[in-house]
Short mmCIF file of C-alpha atoms and ligand atoms in Angstrom, two decimals:
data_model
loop_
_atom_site.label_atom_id
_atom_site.label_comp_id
_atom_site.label_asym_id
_atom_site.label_seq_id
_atom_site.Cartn_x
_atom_site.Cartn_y
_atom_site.Cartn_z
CA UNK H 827 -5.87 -83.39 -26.23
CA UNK H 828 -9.15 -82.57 -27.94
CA UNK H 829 -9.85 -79.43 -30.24
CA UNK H 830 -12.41 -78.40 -27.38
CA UNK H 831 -9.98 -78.43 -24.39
CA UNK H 832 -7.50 -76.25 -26.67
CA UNK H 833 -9.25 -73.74 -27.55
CA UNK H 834 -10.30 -73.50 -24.11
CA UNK H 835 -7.07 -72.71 -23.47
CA UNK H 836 -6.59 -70.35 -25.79
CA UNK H 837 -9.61 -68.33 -24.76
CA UNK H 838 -8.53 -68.43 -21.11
CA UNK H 839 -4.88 -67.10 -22.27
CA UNK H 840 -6.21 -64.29 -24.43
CA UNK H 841 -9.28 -63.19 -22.41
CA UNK H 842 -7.09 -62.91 -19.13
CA UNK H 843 -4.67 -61.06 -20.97
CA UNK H 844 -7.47 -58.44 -22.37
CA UNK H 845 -8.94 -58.24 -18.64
CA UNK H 846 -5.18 -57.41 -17.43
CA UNK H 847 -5.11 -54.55 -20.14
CA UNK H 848 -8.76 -53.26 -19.69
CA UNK H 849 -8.00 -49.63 -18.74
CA UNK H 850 -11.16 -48.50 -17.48
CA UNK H 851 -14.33 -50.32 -16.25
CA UNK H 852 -16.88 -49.80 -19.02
CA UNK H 853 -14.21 -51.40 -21.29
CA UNK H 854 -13.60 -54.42 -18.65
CA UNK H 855 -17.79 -54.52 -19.08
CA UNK H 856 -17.65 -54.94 -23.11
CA UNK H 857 -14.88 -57.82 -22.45
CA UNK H 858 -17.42 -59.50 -20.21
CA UNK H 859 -20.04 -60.00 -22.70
CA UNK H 860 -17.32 -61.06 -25.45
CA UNK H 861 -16.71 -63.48 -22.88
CA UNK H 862 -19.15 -65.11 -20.75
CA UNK H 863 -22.40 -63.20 -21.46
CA UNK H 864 -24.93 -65.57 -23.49
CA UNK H 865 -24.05 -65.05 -26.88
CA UNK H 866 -20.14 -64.87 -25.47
CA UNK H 867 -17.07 -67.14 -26.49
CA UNK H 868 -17.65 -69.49 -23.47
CA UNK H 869 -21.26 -69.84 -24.95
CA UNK H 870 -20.20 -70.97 -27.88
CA UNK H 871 -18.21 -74.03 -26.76
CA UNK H 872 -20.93 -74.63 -24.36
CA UNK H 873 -23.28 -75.40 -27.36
CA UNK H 874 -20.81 -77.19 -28.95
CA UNK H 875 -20.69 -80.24 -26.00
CA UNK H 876 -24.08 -81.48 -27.49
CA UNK H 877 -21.78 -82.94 -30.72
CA UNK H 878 -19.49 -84.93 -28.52
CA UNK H 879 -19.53 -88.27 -26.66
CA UNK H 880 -20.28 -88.55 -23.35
CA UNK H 881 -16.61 -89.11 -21.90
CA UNK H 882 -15.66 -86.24 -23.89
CA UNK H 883 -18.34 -83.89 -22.97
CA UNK H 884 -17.92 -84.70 -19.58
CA UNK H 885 -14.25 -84.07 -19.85
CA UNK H 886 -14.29 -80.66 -21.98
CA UNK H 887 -17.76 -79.89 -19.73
CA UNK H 888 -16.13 -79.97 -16.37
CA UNK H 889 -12.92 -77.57 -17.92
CA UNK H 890 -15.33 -75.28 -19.19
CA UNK H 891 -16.28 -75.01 -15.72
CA UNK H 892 -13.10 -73.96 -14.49
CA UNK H 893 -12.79 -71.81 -17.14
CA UNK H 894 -15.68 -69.85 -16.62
CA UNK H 895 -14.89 -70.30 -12.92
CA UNK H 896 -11.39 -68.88 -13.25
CA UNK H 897 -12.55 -65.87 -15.79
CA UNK H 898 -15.23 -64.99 -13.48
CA UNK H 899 -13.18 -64.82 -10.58
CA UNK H 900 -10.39 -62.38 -12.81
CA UNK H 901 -12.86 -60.13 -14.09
CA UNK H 902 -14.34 -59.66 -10.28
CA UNK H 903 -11.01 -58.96 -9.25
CA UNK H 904 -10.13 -56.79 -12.28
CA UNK H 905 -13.75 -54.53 -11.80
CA UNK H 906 -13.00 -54.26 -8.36
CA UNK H 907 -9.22 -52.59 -9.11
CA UNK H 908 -10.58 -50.50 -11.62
CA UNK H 909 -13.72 -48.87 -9.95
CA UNK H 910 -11.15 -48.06 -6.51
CA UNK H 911 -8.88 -46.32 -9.39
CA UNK H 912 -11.60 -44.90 -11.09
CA UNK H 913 -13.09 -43.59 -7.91
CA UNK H 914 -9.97 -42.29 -6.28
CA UNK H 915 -9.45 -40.38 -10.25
CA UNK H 916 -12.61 -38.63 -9.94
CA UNK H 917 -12.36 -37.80 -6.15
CA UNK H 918 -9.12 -36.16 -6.97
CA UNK H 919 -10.43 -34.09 -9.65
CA UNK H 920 -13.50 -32.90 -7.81
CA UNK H 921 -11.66 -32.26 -4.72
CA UNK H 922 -11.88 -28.85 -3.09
CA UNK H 923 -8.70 -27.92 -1.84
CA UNK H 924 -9.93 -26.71 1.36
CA UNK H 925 -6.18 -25.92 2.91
CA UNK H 926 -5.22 -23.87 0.55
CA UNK H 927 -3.18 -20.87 1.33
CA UNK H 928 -4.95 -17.58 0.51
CA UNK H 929 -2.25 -15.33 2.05
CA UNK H 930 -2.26 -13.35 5.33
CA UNK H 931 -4.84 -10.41 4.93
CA UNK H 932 -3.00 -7.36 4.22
CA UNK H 933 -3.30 -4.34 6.31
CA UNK H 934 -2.88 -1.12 4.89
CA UNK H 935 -0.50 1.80 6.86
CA UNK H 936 -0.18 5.74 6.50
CA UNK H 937 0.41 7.48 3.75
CA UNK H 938 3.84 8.51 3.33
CA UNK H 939 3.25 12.12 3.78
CA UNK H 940 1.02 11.27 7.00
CA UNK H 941 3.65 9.16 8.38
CA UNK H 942 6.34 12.44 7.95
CA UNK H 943 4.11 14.78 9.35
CA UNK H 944 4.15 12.09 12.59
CA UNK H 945 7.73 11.49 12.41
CA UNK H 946 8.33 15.67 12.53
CA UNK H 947 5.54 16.00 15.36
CA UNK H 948 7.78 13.45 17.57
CA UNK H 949 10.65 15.97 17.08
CA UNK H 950 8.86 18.60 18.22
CA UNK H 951 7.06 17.04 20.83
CA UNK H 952 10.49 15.65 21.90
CA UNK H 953 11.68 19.70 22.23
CA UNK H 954 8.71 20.53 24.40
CA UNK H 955 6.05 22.01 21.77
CA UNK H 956 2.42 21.25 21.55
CA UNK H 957 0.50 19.86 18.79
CA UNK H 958 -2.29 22.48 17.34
CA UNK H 959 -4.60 21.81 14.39
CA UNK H 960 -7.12 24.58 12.98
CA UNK H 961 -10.04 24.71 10.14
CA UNK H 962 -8.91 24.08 6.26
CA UNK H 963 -11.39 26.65 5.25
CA UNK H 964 -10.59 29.83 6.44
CA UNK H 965 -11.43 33.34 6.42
CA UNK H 966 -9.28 36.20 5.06
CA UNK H 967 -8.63 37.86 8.48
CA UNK H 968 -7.08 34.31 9.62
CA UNK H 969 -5.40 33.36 6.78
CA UNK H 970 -3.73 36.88 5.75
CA UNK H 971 -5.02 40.26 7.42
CA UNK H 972 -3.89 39.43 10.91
CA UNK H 973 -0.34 38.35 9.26
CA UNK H 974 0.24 41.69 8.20
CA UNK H 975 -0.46 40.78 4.42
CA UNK H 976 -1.35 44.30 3.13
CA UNK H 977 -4.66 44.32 0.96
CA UNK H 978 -3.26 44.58 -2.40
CA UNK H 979 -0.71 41.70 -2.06
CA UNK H 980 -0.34 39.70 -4.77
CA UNK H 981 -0.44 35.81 -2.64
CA UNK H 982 -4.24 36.96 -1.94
CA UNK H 983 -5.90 37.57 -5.31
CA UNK H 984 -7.92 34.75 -6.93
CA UNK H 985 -4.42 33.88 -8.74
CA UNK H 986 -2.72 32.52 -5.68
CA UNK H 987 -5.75 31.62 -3.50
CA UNK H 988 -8.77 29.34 -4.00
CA UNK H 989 -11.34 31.32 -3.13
CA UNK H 990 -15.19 29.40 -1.78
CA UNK H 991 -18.21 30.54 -3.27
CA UNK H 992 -20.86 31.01 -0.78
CA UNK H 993 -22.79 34.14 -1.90
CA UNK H 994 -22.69 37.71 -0.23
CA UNK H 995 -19.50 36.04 2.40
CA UNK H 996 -16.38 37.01 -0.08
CA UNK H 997 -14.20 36.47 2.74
CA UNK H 998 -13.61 32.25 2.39
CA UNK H 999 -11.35 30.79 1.47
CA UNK H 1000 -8.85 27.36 1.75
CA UNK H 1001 -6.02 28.32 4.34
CA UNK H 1002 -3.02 28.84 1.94
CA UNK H 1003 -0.97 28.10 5.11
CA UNK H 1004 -1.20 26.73 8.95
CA UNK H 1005 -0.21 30.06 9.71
CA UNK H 1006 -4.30 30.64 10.83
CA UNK H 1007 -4.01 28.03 13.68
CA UNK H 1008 -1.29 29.85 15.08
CA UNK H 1009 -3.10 33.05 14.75
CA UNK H 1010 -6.46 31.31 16.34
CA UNK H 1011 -4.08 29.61 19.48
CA UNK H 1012 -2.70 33.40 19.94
CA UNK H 1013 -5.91 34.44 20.07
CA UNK H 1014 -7.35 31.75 22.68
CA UNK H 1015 -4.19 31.47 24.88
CA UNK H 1016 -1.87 33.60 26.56
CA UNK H 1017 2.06 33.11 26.17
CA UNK H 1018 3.92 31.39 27.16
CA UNK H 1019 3.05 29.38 23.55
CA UNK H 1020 5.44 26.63 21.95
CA UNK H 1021 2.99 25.01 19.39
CA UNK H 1022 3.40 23.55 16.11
CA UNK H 1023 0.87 23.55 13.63
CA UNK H 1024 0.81 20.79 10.90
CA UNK H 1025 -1.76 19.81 7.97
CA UNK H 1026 -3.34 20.41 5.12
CA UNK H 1027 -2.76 23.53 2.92
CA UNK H 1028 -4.22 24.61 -0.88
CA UNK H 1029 -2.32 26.87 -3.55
CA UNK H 1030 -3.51 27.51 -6.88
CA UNK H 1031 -0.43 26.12 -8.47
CA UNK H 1032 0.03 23.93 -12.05
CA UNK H 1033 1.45 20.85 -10.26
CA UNK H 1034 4.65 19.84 -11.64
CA UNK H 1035 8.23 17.94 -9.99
CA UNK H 1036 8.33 20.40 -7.03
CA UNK H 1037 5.12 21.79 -6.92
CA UNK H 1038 1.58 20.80 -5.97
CA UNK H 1039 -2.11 22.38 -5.45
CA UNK H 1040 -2.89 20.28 -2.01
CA UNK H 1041 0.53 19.78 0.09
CA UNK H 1042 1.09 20.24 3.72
CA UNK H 1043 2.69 22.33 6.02
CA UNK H 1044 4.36 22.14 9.73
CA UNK H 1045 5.00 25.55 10.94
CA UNK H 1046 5.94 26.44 14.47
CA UNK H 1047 5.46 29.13 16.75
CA UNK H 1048 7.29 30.51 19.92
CA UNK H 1049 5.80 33.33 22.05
CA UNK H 1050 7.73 34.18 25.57
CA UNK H 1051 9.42 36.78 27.25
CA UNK H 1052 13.22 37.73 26.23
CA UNK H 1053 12.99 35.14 23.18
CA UNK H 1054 15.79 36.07 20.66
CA UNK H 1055 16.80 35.61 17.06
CA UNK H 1056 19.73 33.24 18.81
CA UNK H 1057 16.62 31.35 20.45
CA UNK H 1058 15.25 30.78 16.90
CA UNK H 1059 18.68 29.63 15.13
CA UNK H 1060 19.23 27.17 18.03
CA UNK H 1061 15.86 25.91 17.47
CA UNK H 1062 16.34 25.02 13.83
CA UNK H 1063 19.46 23.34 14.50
CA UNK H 1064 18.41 21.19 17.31
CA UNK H 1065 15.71 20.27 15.02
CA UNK H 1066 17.22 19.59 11.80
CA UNK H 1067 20.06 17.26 13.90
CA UNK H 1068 17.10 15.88 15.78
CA UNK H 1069 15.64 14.77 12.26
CA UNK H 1070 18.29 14.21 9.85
CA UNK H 1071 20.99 13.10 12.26
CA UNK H 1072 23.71 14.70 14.17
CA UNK H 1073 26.34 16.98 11.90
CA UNK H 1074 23.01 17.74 9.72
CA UNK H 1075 23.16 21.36 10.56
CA UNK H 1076 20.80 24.86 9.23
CA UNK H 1077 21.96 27.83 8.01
CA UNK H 1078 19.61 30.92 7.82
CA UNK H 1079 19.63 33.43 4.87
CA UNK H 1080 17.81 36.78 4.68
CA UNK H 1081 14.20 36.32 3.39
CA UNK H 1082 11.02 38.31 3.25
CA UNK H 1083 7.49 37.16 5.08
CA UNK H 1084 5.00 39.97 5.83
CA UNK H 1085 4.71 38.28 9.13
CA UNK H 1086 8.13 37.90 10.23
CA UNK H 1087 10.54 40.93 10.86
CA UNK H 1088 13.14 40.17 10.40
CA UNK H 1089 13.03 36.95 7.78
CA UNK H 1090 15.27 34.41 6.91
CA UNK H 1091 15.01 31.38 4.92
CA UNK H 1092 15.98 28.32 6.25
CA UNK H 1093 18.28 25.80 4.90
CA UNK H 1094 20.28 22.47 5.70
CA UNK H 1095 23.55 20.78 5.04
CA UNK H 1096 23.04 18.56 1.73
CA UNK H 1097 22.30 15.23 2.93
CA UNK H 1098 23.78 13.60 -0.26
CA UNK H 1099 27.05 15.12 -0.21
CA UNK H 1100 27.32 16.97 2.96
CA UNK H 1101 28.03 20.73 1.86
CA UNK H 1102 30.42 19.32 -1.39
CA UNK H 1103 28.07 20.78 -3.97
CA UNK H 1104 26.27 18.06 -6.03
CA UNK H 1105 23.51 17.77 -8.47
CA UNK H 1106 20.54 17.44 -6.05
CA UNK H 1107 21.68 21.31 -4.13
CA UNK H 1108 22.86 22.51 -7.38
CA UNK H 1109 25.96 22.55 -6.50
CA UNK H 1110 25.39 24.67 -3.50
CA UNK H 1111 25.88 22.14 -0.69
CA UNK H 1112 22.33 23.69 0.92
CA UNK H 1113 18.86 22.79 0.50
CA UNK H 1114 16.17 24.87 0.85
CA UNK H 1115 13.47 23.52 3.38
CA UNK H 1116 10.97 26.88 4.27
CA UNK H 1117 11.42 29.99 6.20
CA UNK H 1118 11.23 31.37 9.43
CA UNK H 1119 11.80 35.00 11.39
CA UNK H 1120 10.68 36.92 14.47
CA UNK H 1121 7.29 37.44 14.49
CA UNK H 1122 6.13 41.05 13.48
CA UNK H 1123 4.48 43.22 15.89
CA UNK H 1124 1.80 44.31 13.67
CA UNK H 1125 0.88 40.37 14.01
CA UNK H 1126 0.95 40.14 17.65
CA UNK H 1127 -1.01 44.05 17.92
CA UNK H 1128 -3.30 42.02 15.38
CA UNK H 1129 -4.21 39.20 17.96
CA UNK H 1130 -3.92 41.34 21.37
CA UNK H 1131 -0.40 40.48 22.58
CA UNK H 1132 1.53 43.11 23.87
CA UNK H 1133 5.17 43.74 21.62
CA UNK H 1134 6.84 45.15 24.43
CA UNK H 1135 6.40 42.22 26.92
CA UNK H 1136 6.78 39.72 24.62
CA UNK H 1137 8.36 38.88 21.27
CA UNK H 1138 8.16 35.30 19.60
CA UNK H 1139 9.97 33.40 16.45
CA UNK H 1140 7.82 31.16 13.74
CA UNK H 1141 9.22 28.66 11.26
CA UNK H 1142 7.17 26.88 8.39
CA UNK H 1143 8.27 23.85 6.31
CA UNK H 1144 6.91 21.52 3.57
CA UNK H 1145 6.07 18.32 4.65
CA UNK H 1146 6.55 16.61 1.11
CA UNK H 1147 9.98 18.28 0.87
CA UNK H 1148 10.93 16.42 4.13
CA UNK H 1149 9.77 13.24 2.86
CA UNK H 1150 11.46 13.71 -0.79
CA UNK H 1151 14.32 14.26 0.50
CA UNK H 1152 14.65 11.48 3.16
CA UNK H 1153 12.89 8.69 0.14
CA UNK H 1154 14.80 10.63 -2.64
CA UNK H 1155 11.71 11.23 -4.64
CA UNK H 1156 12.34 12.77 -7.74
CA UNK H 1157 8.52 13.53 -8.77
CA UNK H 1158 6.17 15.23 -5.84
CA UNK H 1159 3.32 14.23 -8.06
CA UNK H 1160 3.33 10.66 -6.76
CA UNK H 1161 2.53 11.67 -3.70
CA UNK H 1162 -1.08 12.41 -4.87
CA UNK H 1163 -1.44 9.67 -7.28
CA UNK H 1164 -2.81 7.07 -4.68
CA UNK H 1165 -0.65 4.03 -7.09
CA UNK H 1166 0.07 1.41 -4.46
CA UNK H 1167 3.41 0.63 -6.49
CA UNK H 1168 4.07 3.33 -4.94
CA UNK H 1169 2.45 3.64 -1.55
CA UNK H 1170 3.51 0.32 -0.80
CA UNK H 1171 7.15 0.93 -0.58
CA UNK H 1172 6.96 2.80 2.48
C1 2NL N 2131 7.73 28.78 4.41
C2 2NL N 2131 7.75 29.91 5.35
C3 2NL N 2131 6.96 30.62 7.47
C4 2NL N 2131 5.87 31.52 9.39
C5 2NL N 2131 5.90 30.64 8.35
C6 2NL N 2131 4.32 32.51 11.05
C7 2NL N 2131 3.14 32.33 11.71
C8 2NL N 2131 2.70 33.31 12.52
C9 2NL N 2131 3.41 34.44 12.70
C10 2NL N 2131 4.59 34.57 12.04
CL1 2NL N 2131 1.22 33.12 13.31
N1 2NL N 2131 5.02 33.62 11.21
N2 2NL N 2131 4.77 31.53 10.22
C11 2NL N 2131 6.93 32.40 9.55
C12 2NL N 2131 7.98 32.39 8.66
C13 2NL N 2131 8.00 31.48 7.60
O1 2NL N 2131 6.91 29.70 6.44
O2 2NL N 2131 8.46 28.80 3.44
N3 2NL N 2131 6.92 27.79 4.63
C14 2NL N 2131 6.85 26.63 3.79
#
């Protein structure tokens, strides 16, 4: 076989071999010209069939032929394979991922103390009262002159109350209790009343574990003929077992309110160890959750109701103690902090 016809060969071999491992098309494109472009290895022996006889050029001439022919064909082949791949590459990596999952939108819910204050409304509404609401800014008769708070007492100096600014009118001030709303629905309605008055109430306290500035309040007030301290004791229990679950009974204490005569402070069975004593009622088996009495006639002369037809009980709790104590919240601060870490298990 001639020299021609083997090297022939030899290129077909080695440039269908580099095709095969051209990896992308630009290098396929650099292979082409090494191969068949004009100054290309194919060339070469092209200009070389000028030296040899005529059988011989004819012979070498008509493999060259196929060579090119077969080259040509494996390179078309090979360019198409690697633009698809190339293509289908860059498609992936400018592809917008239009089904991808962003989440559900999240709704947000009540605040824990809001959702409380609904919870203890249900029990109430459940036992026949009425829901009542009032102003946050009050003046002083509402807030502590018609509840019998004499005018040197100590809850309604500038120390205890937040007092508004508003010129000559001295008299304004942020309810330090719901106890106004009841004194307002006295004042608008005639008994019979069962009404409970929840919300928003301001102290001029240091906030610390059990204590805060803004908190809020549920009290409730009873006004009827022939009501009885028995009326109010049964009313505390059928509430507390209504809230915290049947066996969770109250006990009543003496207290002092200067609108309740007489007072008593109300308190329930611990609901961590059931009247055992334990860390949470120091030891006591009780927990403290607000006050309550009969109503003191000097209130109801105050607002027009006669003491001799009727006499009345009120109670007042804490919302936030209701809600530490069901969520076993160590720290009322959190309450106010607005950290969804927080909010969010609820
Ligand atoms: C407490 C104690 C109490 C009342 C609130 C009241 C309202 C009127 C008349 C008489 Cl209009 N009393 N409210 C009575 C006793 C106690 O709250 O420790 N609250 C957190």
């Amino acid at each position: 076989m001639s020299e021609q016809l083997v090297e022939l060969d030899e290129l077909r071999a080695r440039f269908a071999a580099q095709f095969a491992a051209a990896t992308s098309s630009s290098e396929l494109e650099v292979l082409e010209r090494e191969a068949l472009a004009k100054g290309g290895a194919l060339a070469a022996v092209s200009r070389g069939l000028g030296a040899l006889g005529p059988d011989q050029r004819k012979e070498v001439g008509a493999h060259l032929h196929e060579v090119r022919t077969e080259l040509t064909g494996m390179l078309r082949e090979r360019r198409e394979d690697l633009l698809r791949r190339e293509r289908t590459a860059r498609l992936e990596a400018e592809r917008i991922d239009l089904t991808e999952v962003v989440g559900a939108p999240t709704v947000g819910h009540e605040h824990l103390v809001t959702r409380t204050q609904r919870e203890l409304e249900d029990v109430f509404l459940g036992m026949g009262f009425s829901v009542v609401e009032g102003p946050e800014v009050e003046d002083d008769w509402h807030n502590f002159e018609a509840l019998n708070f004499p005018p040197g007492h100590p809850a309604r100096s500038s120390w205890d109350t937040f007092h508004v600014s508003l010129g000559d009118c001295d008299d304004v001030l942020l309810r330090t209790h719901t106890s106004p709303v009841q004194v307002r629905t006295m004042e608008s309605q005639r008994p019979p009343i069962y009404v409970v008055a929840p919300g928003q109430v301001y102290r001029r306290e240091t906030p610390d574990a059990r204590h805060l500035a803004v908190f809020h309040q549920i009290e409730g007030l009873v006004v009827d003929r022939g009501i009885t301290f028995g009326d109010l004791a049964g009313c505390v229990d059928t509430f507390t077992q209504a809230y915290f679950g049947e066996g969770i009974h109250a006990r009543l204490r003496p207290g002092f309110f200067p609108f309740t005569e007489p007072s008593a402070e109300l308190e329930v069975v611990c609901l961590f160890c059931r009247g055992e004593g334990c860390r949470t009622c120091s030891r006591t088996g009780w927990i403290e959750l607000g006050g309550c009495g009969m109503v003191d006639p000097n209130v109801f002369a105050a607002v027009g109701i006669d003491p001799e037809e009727y006499t009345g009980f009120a109670f007042g709790f804490g919302i936030e103690r209701f809600a530490q104590l069901r969520h076993d919240i160590n720290d009322m601060r959190v309450m106010l902090d607005n950290d969804v870490r927080f909010l969010s298990q609820f």
